[in-house]
């Protein structure tokens, strides 16, 4: 680091008036919509450095230089007590910047130059804006300065750099409510925080955690507000215009292609999944219209494709898809996923697997082929990959022995409907016979082939009516969702699927067991009743047929889980909430502050998914049953079943009949099956979130009309309904936003989706799906029938028939690698109820901080309750020989694949 010697006054004046001096931002009253804009000052106007140029220049210069040199034993800044002179007060702003953790030589050289430029006051300009109005300008009072020098930092924070900026402010300046910061360097920097010392009441914090663009890219200065929460009507007069200006800058104008440095949040349809310019077979329908409704995504503004003007042109890996600058992965996350595991999987591993396994893509021939992936690892060709760059060069996939053999058992198949990776589709069977709601003219008779007599054979003397009355019959019903797509799927090479229904019986011993599976194909002229029912049977042939039927149900369940419950109901539905929050809620808004931790990284992971996972020809299409029709099924599910109000956990459980209303219970519901780990643990987490949100909302919205009079909040909710979920805008079930109770319910749903709901259906993907026979993601053969030539081969070699129906070695290895990655926690993960160092000064409100601490303590109590439940021998779904404990809703976790942990946000 270069040392900067004290400069003479003459040299300082030369810097201020010479040609090297950069122009600084100022506030102009002429702005769009009557809102003042930040503009550059005219060339003849220079930035006054109040710490240097004032009525007593030499004395101020000496004071500023001495203050730069003062530091404590750790090398951190010591701030001198404020000194008043001639009605002025000396204050200091400390600007904390984070540098790259891994720097190349050129970066280090550039750093040294930046240190020098900042040291002489020519790199970063800063302006304090008071919360009080200047009667002359009718804007907030302001003082300006530049950062000068740098402050040594503790060795433990080697990537943190601090700079100081000195000001002399009038004694009647009032408290600063905003900071304008201008980056005069040629490249961006990451601003962690600005702390202003010298005002009454102690230091004032301006949390940033944002990239500050170079003025070469955007001449506008960045606005950073202090950590005080204000409703719009409570905004101090001095920063009211800046509040509006900042929101306008984030919304953009809906035009042009977005640049990397932009922080513009806007909406678009899903028109970037296909790639017709590369191959017509990769063309995909646009999602987000009357035919294919869908939530909106973040707009990138790329030009249309050449062959389909309705579709956006693609950006292929490794080039990034635009997301607003602050939404991109930070360095630790990049090292874990973008530049590490995720990149290895998507860019390096899968092509290498394909090369290793050859283009013919062979099936598994025996179960030992599958076991080898876990026992020996998967060795990639040495000439294909650099072992230093690819962490999967030897991909050793580890599962417990019990997990490998669990798939053989009926009770494990049923248990996973309650405690697996997709425990959100099982529902109570309340009516019999079972009827389809599809058009019978197209899809045949609505009655299910599952008869009363067939069920009663499995009920040990109990009638169907009695079992329904006692709430003992349950169903996993994918018939209506999938039947319209079955012919399309089965026309794809090496893909075969059914529309399935599975009936379960809850025994008096507290165990769920499958008793019947219906597999349906669309009717044909020769087979108008194309439905078959299978039971577990007692002979060898029935045993293997039953196993094939369960495998088909698992593959259907895996597709619905990934495309509907995981992608649509968490990732895709959350994106419009995030966009609207940035566009309409100021960073000062209390609801913005509440939601902000639950929005981290989601737009980035969604952009990566559109690029490599859910795109035409991507991992999901290649490895899951629906193939190229995957996103069409997701859109159809959005159209037929997605409702915002039903995304609340208690409401969803009641809708599925898995719970009944009970005001005496903590969440107002009582579970029909007590031993339902996802629901019982989920309700604990839901209740904690709900209590935290209610107390927070009541703290800020104490007046009866405070919700309806909050213009930012009302615009936020209107835009979520009318733009973010445009295709559902006219639905009658949207909640109103008139009271603090309405607001609490809405925000609780959003936080639950981003945290507990996503955790429950994401981080078990590898533990449950890593072993192919347990949860095949696709099937390549229909079940052989007695009148088919394949049936004789099945009778002679049922194991071979079963294995040939599973995904191929390439498909299975792709799925295992991706599921391993998607189940991985990053080292910088932020978990529910935990506050990271980055957000330590998120709000200046001790009462709110106490509420948050109470929320965090509640989650710790919940962890203990869940751990105790996992030791309770009466809870068969979570305890017993070979049964893994249900830990997906334990809030804390270490990094890696742990099968537990609730991150604040959807970050993978």
mmCIF file of C-alpha atoms in Angstrom, residues 343-525:
data_model
loop_
_atom_site.group_PDB
_atom_site.id
_atom_site.type_symbol
_atom_site.label_atom_id
_atom_site.label_comp_id
_atom_site.label_asym_id
_atom_site.label_seq_id
_atom_site.Cartn_x
_atom_site.Cartn_y
_atom_site.Cartn_z
ATOM 1 C CA UNK A 343 -20.251 -24.457 -12.666
ATOM 2 C CA UNK A 344 -18.597 -27.847 -12.411
ATOM 3 C CA UNK A 345 -21.940 -29.602 -12.719
ATOM 4 C CA UNK A 346 -23.417 -27.545 -15.525
ATOM 5 C CA UNK A 347 -20.319 -26.635 -17.520
ATOM 6 C CA UNK A 348 -17.737 -29.320 -16.829
ATOM 7 C CA UNK A 349 -19.109 -32.424 -15.159
ATOM 8 C CA UNK A 350 -22.057 -33.262 -17.371
ATOM 9 C CA UNK A 351 -20.199 -33.022 -20.706
ATOM 10 C CA UNK A 352 -17.467 -35.153 -19.152
ATOM 11 C CA UNK A 353 -19.947 -37.741 -17.939
ATOM 12 C CA UNK A 354 -21.440 -37.885 -21.411
ATOM 13 C CA UNK A 355 -17.996 -38.396 -22.916
ATOM 14 C CA UNK A 356 -17.099 -41.035 -20.355
ATOM 15 C CA UNK A 357 -20.350 -42.978 -20.699
ATOM 16 C CA UNK A 358 -20.303 -42.549 -24.498
ATOM 17 C CA UNK A 359 -23.052 -41.074 -26.613
ATOM 18 C CA UNK A 360 -25.027 -44.325 -26.600
ATOM 19 C CA UNK A 361 -25.922 -43.746 -22.933
ATOM 20 C CA UNK A 362 -26.242 -47.268 -21.559
ATOM 21 C CA UNK A 363 -28.787 -48.454 -18.971
ATOM 22 C CA UNK A 364 -27.998 -50.031 -15.643
ATOM 23 C CA UNK A 365 -27.699 -53.786 -16.073
ATOM 24 C CA UNK A 366 -27.636 -54.746 -12.396
ATOM 25 C CA UNK A 367 -27.987 -53.059 -9.019
ATOM 26 C CA UNK A 368 -24.241 -53.280 -8.480
ATOM 27 C CA UNK A 369 -23.839 -50.757 -11.350
ATOM 28 C CA UNK A 370 -25.771 -48.266 -9.249
ATOM 29 C CA UNK A 371 -23.880 -49.126 -6.083
ATOM 30 C CA UNK A 372 -20.558 -48.470 -7.808
ATOM 31 C CA UNK A 373 -21.449 -44.790 -8.099
ATOM 32 C CA UNK A 374 -21.534 -44.599 -4.309
ATOM 33 C CA UNK A 375 -18.878 -47.094 -3.310
ATOM 34 C CA UNK A 376 -16.164 -46.221 -5.820
ATOM 35 C CA UNK A 377 -17.052 -42.756 -7.056
ATOM 36 C CA UNK A 378 -17.345 -41.663 -10.652
ATOM 37 C CA UNK A 379 -14.028 -41.109 -12.384
ATOM 38 C CA UNK A 380 -13.960 -38.586 -15.155
ATOM 39 C CA UNK A 381 -11.485 -38.850 -17.959
ATOM 40 C CA UNK A 382 -8.210 -37.163 -17.022
ATOM 41 C CA UNK A 383 -7.902 -35.557 -20.432
ATOM 42 C CA UNK A 384 -11.388 -34.035 -20.111
ATOM 43 C CA UNK A 385 -11.008 -32.090 -16.874
ATOM 44 C CA UNK A 386 -8.476 -30.344 -14.738
ATOM 45 C CA UNK A 387 -8.689 -31.899 -11.281
ATOM 46 C CA UNK A 388 -7.841 -28.580 -9.636
ATOM 47 C CA UNK A 389 -10.774 -26.828 -11.297
ATOM 48 C CA UNK A 390 -13.402 -29.538 -11.047
ATOM 49 C CA UNK A 391 -14.405 -30.605 -7.521
ATOM 50 C CA UNK A 392 -16.399 -33.478 -9.029
ATOM 51 C CA UNK A 393 -13.442 -35.018 -10.856
ATOM 52 C CA UNK A 394 -13.959 -37.975 -8.602
ATOM 53 C CA UNK A 395 -17.645 -37.811 -7.790
ATOM 54 C CA UNK A 396 -18.196 -40.002 -4.773
ATOM 55 C CA UNK A 397 -21.840 -39.983 -3.813
ATOM 56 C CA UNK A 398 -22.489 -41.101 -0.278
ATOM 57 C CA UNK A 399 -25.725 -42.504 1.085
ATOM 58 C CA UNK A 400 -26.424 -44.686 4.088
ATOM 59 C CA UNK A 401 -26.887 -48.405 3.561
ATOM 60 C CA UNK A 402 -30.385 -48.087 4.977
ATOM 61 C CA UNK A 403 -31.272 -45.505 2.326
ATOM 62 C CA UNK A 404 -30.236 -47.884 -0.470
ATOM 63 C CA UNK A 405 -32.592 -50.629 0.633
ATOM 64 C CA UNK A 406 -35.452 -48.504 1.974
ATOM 65 C CA UNK A 407 -37.070 -48.269 -1.454
ATOM 66 C CA UNK A 408 -38.010 -51.957 -1.225
ATOM 67 C CA UNK A 409 -40.495 -51.307 1.580
ATOM 68 C CA UNK A 410 -44.106 -50.190 1.132
ATOM 69 C CA UNK A 411 -44.056 -48.265 4.383
ATOM 70 C CA UNK A 412 -41.041 -46.229 3.200
ATOM 71 C CA UNK A 413 -42.820 -45.436 -0.057
ATOM 72 C CA UNK A 414 -45.772 -44.171 2.004
ATOM 73 C CA UNK A 415 -43.640 -42.458 4.666
ATOM 74 C CA UNK A 416 -42.063 -40.225 2.054
ATOM 75 C CA UNK A 417 -45.493 -38.793 1.237
ATOM 76 C CA UNK A 418 -45.453 -37.367 4.774
ATOM 77 C CA UNK A 419 -41.753 -36.885 5.479
ATOM 78 C CA UNK A 420 -39.968 -36.976 2.144
ATOM 79 C CA UNK A 421 -38.803 -34.268 -0.214
ATOM 80 C CA UNK A 422 -42.328 -33.736 -1.597
ATOM 81 C CA UNK A 423 -44.745 -33.952 1.344
ATOM 82 C CA UNK A 424 -47.146 -31.299 0.010
ATOM 83 C CA UNK A 425 -49.408 -33.277 -2.359
ATOM 84 C CA UNK A 426 -50.972 -35.946 -0.172
ATOM 85 C CA UNK A 427 -54.605 -35.191 0.671
ATOM 86 C CA UNK A 428 -57.447 -36.859 2.476
ATOM 87 C CA UNK A 429 -59.913 -38.949 0.496
ATOM 88 C CA UNK A 430 -63.307 -37.487 1.394
ATOM 89 C CA UNK A 431 -65.552 -38.737 -1.400
ATOM 90 C CA UNK A 432 -66.034 -42.007 -3.191
ATOM 91 C CA UNK A 433 -66.088 -42.922 -6.021
ATOM 92 C CA UNK A 434 -63.102 -40.895 -7.186
ATOM 93 C CA UNK A 435 -64.013 -38.656 -10.136
ATOM 94 C CA UNK A 436 -61.970 -36.725 -12.675
ATOM 95 C CA UNK A 437 -62.814 -33.109 -13.515
ATOM 96 C CA UNK A 438 -61.418 -33.396 -17.042
ATOM 97 C CA UNK A 439 -63.672 -33.216 -20.107
ATOM 98 C CA UNK A 440 -65.078 -36.747 -20.568
ATOM 99 C CA UNK A 441 -65.511 -36.142 -24.295
ATOM 100 C CA UNK A 442 -61.738 -35.895 -24.564
ATOM 101 C CA UNK A 443 -60.402 -37.947 -21.663
ATOM 102 C CA UNK A 444 -63.014 -40.645 -21.242
ATOM 103 C CA UNK A 445 -65.298 -41.585 -18.351
ATOM 104 C CA UNK A 446 -64.569 -39.564 -15.196
ATOM 105 C CA UNK A 447 -64.821 -42.531 -12.806
ATOM 106 C CA UNK A 448 -61.621 -43.984 -11.401
ATOM 107 C CA UNK A 449 -60.917 -47.684 -11.917
ATOM 108 C CA UNK A 450 -60.301 -47.989 -8.165
ATOM 109 C CA UNK A 451 -63.444 -49.665 -6.878
ATOM 110 C CA UNK A 452 -64.935 -49.913 -3.434
ATOM 111 C CA UNK A 453 -64.478 -53.690 -3.446
ATOM 112 C CA UNK A 454 -60.798 -53.426 -4.326
ATOM 113 C CA UNK A 455 -60.112 -50.996 -1.479
ATOM 114 C CA UNK A 456 -62.062 -52.989 1.069
ATOM 115 C CA UNK A 457 -59.951 -56.058 0.299
ATOM 116 C CA UNK A 458 -57.056 -54.098 1.809
ATOM 117 C CA UNK A 459 -58.893 -52.678 4.853
ATOM 118 C CA UNK A 460 -59.044 -55.794 7.028
ATOM 119 C CA UNK A 461 -62.826 -55.804 7.308
ATOM 120 C CA UNK A 462 -63.394 -52.030 7.486
ATOM 121 C CA UNK A 463 -65.772 -50.486 4.963
ATOM 122 C CA UNK A 464 -64.789 -47.601 2.722
ATOM 123 C CA UNK A 465 -67.482 -45.448 4.335
ATOM 124 C CA UNK A 466 -66.084 -46.150 7.811
ATOM 125 C CA UNK A 467 -62.504 -45.474 6.691
ATOM 126 C CA UNK A 468 -63.561 -42.130 5.186
ATOM 127 C CA UNK A 469 -65.525 -41.231 8.298
ATOM 128 C CA UNK A 470 -62.516 -41.957 10.517
ATOM 129 C CA UNK A 471 -60.208 -40.032 8.154
ATOM 130 C CA UNK A 472 -58.039 -43.044 7.361
ATOM 131 C CA UNK A 473 -57.974 -42.935 3.555
ATOM 132 C CA UNK A 474 -55.578 -40.607 1.721
ATOM 133 C CA UNK A 475 -54.712 -40.047 -1.910
ATOM 134 C CA UNK A 476 -51.829 -38.799 -4.017
ATOM 135 C CA UNK A 477 -53.673 -37.702 -7.151
ATOM 136 C CA UNK A 478 -51.788 -36.612 -10.284
ATOM 137 C CA UNK A 479 -54.431 -37.839 -12.723
ATOM 138 C CA UNK A 480 -55.993 -34.574 -13.902
ATOM 139 C CA UNK A 481 -52.730 -32.631 -13.801
ATOM 140 C CA UNK A 482 -50.840 -35.020 -16.082
ATOM 141 C CA UNK A 483 -53.324 -36.877 -18.305
ATOM 142 C CA UNK A 484 -53.514 -34.026 -20.876
ATOM 143 C CA UNK A 485 -49.725 -34.327 -21.336
ATOM 144 C CA UNK A 486 -49.262 -38.112 -21.329
ATOM 145 C CA UNK A 487 -49.476 -38.648 -25.095
ATOM 146 C CA UNK A 488 -46.967 -35.831 -25.664
ATOM 147 C CA UNK A 489 -44.549 -37.267 -23.096
ATOM 148 C CA UNK A 490 -44.878 -40.820 -24.400
ATOM 149 C CA UNK A 491 -44.108 -39.650 -27.927
ATOM 150 C CA UNK A 492 -40.632 -38.613 -26.771
ATOM 151 C CA UNK A 493 -37.855 -41.164 -27.256
ATOM 152 C CA UNK A 494 -37.155 -43.296 -24.187
ATOM 153 C CA UNK A 495 -39.918 -41.647 -22.109
ATOM 154 C CA UNK A 496 -42.987 -43.375 -20.785
ATOM 155 C CA UNK A 497 -45.373 -42.082 -18.133
ATOM 156 C CA UNK A 498 -48.839 -42.528 -16.707
ATOM 157 C CA UNK A 499 -51.272 -40.228 -14.944
ATOM 158 C CA UNK A 500 -51.317 -41.741 -11.465
ATOM 159 C CA UNK A 501 -53.487 -42.039 -8.392
ATOM 160 C CA UNK A 502 -52.245 -43.714 -5.210
ATOM 161 C CA UNK A 503 -54.493 -44.660 -2.284
ATOM 162 C CA UNK A 504 -53.058 -44.915 1.259
ATOM 163 C CA UNK A 505 -54.589 -46.327 4.446
ATOM 164 C CA UNK A 506 -53.587 -45.014 7.870
ATOM 165 C CA UNK A 507 -53.571 -48.009 10.175
ATOM 166 C CA UNK A 508 -54.476 -48.057 13.845
ATOM 167 C CA UNK A 509 -50.806 -48.666 14.563
ATOM 168 C CA UNK A 510 -50.031 -45.200 13.244
ATOM 169 C CA UNK A 511 -48.452 -46.281 9.960
ATOM 170 C CA UNK A 512 -49.420 -45.140 6.476
ATOM 171 C CA UNK A 513 -49.436 -47.893 3.860
ATOM 172 C CA UNK A 514 -50.173 -47.874 0.099
ATOM 173 C CA UNK A 515 -53.053 -50.125 -0.879
ATOM 174 C CA UNK A 516 -53.761 -49.326 -4.548
ATOM 175 C CA UNK A 517 -52.164 -47.551 -7.497
ATOM 176 C CA UNK A 518 -54.090 -46.495 -10.603
ATOM 177 C CA UNK A 519 -52.047 -45.775 -13.734
ATOM 178 C CA UNK A 520 -53.930 -44.197 -16.645
ATOM 179 C CA UNK A 521 -53.261 -43.460 -20.293
ATOM 180 C CA UNK A 522 -55.487 -41.263 -22.484
ATOM 181 C CA UNK A 523 -58.330 -43.197 -24.099
ATOM 182 C CA UNK A 524 -57.966 -44.500 -27.642
ATOM 183 C CA UNK A 525 -60.603 -45.903 -30.026
#
